[in-house]
XYZ file of C-alpha atoms in Angstrom:
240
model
C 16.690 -24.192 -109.184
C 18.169 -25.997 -111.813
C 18.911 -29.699 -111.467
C 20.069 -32.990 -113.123
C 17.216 -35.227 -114.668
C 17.925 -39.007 -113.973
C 15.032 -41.541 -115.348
C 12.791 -43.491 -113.966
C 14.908 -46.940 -113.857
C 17.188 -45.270 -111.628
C 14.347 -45.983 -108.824
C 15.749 -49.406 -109.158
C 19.381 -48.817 -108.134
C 17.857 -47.437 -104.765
C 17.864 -51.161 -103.616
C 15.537 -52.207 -100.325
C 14.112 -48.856 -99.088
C 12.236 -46.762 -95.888
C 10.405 -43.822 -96.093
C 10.046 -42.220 -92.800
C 6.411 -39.979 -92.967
C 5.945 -37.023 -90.570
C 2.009 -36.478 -91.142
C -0.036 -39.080 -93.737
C 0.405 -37.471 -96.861
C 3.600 -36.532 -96.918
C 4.482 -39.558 -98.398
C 2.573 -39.360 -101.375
C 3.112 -35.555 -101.985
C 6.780 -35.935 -101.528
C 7.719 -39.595 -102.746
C 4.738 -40.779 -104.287
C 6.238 -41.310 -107.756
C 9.322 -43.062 -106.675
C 7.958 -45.281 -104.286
C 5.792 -45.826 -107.377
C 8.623 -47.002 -109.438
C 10.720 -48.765 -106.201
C 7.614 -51.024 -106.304
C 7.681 -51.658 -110.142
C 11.283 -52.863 -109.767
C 10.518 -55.019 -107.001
C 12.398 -53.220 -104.364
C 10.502 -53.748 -100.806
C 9.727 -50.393 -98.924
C 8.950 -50.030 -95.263
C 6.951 -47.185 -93.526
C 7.428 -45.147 -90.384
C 4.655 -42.803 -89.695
C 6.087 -40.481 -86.702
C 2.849 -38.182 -86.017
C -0.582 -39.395 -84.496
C -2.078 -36.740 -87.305
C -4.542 -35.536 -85.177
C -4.009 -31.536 -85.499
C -5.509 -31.325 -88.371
C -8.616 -30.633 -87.414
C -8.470 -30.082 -83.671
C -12.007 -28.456 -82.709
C -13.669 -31.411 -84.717
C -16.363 -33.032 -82.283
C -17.700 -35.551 -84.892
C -13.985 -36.545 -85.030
C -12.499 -36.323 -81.660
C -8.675 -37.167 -81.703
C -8.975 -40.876 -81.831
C -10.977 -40.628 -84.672
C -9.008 -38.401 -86.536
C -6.065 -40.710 -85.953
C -7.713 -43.236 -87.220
C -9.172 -41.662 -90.518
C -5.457 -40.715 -91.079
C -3.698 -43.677 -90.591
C -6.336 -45.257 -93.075
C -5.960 -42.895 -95.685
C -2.278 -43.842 -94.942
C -2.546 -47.308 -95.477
C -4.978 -46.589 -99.072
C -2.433 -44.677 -100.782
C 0.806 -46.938 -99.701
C -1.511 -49.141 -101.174
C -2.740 -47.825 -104.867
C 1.091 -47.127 -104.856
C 2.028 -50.820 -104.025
C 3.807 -50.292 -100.720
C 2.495 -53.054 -98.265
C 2.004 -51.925 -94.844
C 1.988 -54.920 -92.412
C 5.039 -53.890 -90.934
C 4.865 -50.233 -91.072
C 5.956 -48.527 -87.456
C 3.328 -46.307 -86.260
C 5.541 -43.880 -83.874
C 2.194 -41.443 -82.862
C 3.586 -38.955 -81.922
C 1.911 -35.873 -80.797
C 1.273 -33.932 -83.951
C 2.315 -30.313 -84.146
C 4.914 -31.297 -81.082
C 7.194 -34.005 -82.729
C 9.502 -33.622 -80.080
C 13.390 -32.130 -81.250
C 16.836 -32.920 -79.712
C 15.755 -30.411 -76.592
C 12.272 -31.836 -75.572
C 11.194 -34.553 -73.353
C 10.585 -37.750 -75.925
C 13.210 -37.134 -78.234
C 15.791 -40.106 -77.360
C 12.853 -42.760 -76.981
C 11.674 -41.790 -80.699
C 15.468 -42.077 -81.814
C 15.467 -45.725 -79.752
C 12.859 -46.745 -81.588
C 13.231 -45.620 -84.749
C 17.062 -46.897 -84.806
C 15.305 -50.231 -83.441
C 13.287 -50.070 -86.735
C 16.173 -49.179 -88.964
C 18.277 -52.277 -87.893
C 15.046 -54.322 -87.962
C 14.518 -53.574 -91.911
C 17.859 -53.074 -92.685
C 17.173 -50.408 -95.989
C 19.967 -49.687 -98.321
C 18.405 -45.923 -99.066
C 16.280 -44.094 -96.547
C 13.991 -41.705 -97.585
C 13.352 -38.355 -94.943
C 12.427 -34.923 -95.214
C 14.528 -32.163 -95.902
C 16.209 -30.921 -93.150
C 15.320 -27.378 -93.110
C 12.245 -28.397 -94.835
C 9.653 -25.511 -93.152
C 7.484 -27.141 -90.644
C 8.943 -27.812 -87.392
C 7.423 -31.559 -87.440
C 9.609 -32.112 -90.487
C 12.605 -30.914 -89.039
C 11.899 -32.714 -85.707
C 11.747 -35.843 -87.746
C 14.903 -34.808 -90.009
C 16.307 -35.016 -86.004
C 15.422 -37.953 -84.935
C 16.476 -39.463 -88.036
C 19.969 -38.132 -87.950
C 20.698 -38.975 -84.310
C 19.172 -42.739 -84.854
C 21.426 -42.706 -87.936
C 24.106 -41.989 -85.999
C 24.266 -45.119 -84.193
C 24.204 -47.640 -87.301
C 27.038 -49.549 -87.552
C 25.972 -49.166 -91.628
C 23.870 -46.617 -91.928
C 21.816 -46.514 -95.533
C 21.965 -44.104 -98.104
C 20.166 -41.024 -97.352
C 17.683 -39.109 -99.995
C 16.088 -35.630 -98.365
C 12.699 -34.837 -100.159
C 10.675 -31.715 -100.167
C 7.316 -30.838 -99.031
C 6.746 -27.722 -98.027
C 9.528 -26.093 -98.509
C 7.902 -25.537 -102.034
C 5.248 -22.727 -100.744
C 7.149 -21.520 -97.307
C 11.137 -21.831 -97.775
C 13.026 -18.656 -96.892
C 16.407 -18.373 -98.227
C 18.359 -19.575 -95.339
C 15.659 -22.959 -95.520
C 17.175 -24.036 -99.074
C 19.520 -26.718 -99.621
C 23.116 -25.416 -99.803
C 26.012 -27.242 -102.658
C 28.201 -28.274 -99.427
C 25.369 -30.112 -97.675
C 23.492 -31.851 -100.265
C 23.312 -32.551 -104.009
C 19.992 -32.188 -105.843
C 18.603 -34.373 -108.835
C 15.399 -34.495 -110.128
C 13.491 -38.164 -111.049
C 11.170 -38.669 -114.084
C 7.952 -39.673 -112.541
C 6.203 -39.195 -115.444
C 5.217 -43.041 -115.892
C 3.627 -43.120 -112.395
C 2.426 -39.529 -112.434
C -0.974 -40.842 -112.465
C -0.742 -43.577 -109.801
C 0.609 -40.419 -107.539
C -1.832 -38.264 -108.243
C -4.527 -41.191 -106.918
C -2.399 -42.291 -103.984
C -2.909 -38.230 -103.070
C -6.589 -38.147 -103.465
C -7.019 -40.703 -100.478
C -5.852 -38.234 -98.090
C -9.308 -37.236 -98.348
C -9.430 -35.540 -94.938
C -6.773 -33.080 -96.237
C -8.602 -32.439 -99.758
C -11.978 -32.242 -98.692
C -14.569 -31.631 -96.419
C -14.833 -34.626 -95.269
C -14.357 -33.068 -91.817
C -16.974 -29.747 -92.133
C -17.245 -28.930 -88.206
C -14.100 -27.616 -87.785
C -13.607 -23.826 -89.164
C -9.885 -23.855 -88.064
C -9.253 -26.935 -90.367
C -6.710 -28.005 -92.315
C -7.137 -28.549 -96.573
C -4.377 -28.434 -98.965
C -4.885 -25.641 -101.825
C -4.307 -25.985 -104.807
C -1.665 -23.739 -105.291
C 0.288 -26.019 -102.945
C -0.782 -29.225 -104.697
C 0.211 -28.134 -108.201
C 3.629 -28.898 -106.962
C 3.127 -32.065 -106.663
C 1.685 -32.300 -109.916
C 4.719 -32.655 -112.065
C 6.267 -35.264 -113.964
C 9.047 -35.227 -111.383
C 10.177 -35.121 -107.909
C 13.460 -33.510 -105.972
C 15.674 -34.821 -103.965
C 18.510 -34.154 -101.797
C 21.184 -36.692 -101.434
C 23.447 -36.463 -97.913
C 24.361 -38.275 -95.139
C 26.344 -40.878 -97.385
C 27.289 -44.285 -96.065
């Protein structure tokens, strides 16, 4: 896919910004290098995490579930961290990973209460969510519940999609389509680095850090070489 290249300082026109994080990681893989550069430029971000995490590794005994959720949200709060995102307010939704609940499940309208109680709380000019169609059905869930909290702004932000695994799984039907959203690519290439560390404290999902669970998660790195570039991709929709 061929897109437009805009530079880093256009981080800077994003204004005040939230990223809204299905599973801890996401936010570095996807984002990483322009929450990077929103930082540089001043620009606050806020953080909504909207999975506990836990189903990673879900036959771990020397990490039961609380555990896990725990070492997650951590390794959360280390990268927002090395990428200079504070996390004091950041709005931990816990939700049950692998069952973010969607517009026809029980829990759907008290995650879009909250969230939308969030939104008007931080008031962001851009928010940052995953790509709709983006292939794992927590990332769509949370695409939902983003869209139907949205909804109910008076002034709803700008809206940037971004990509995670839509890289390795997409099928056709999953990709972005002109009508729906335009596509641009941003020069990370000054914060590649900084990206590349705020990734390596998702340690749980790099290493074996948890080694007592065969069914495990651990990103390859075929999928991380994506993420690896001196850019990132986003989707622009939902316009104020």
């Amino acid at each position: 896919m061929s897109l437009p290249e805009r530079p880093a300082s256009y981080a800077a026109t994003l204004g005040p910004t939230l990223i809204i994080i299905p599973h801890p990681d996401d936010e570095s893989l996807g984002c990483g290098g322009l929450l990077a550069l929103l930082r540089q430029a001043g620009e606050p971000v806020h953080t909504v995490l909207v999975s506990d995490g836990t189903m990673s590794h879900p036959n771990s005994r020397k990490f039961p579930a609380a555990a896990r959720q725990a070492l997650r949200e951590a390794e959360l709060r280390e990268a927002l961290a090395i990428l200079g995102v504070a996390t004091s307010d950041t709005l931990l939704m816990r939700l049950p990973d692998g069952a973010v609940p969607t517009t026809a499940r029980a829990g759907f309208a008290e995650a879009v209460g909250r969230l939308r109680a969030h939104l008007e709380q931080t008031k962001p000019a851009t928010l940052l969510v995953p790509w709709r169609r983006d292939p794992h059905p927590d990332h769509r869930a949370t695409s939902q519940i983003a869209a139907a909290a949205l909804r109910t702004l008076a002034v709803p932000p700008r809206v940037l999609e971004y990509v995670v695994w839509a890289w390795e799984r997409a099928a056709p039907d999953d990709l972005p389509r002109p009508e729906e959203a335009q596509g641009w690519r941003l020069n990370i290439e000054s914060v590649l680095a900084r990206k590349q560390q705020a990734i390596a404290a998702h340690r749980s999902q790099l290493t074996n850090l948890i080694d007592d669970d065969p069914t495990g998660f651990q990103l390859s790195d075929h999928m991380l070489a994506h993420f690896a570039q001196p850019f990132e991709v986003y989707f622009d929709s939902w316009p104020a």
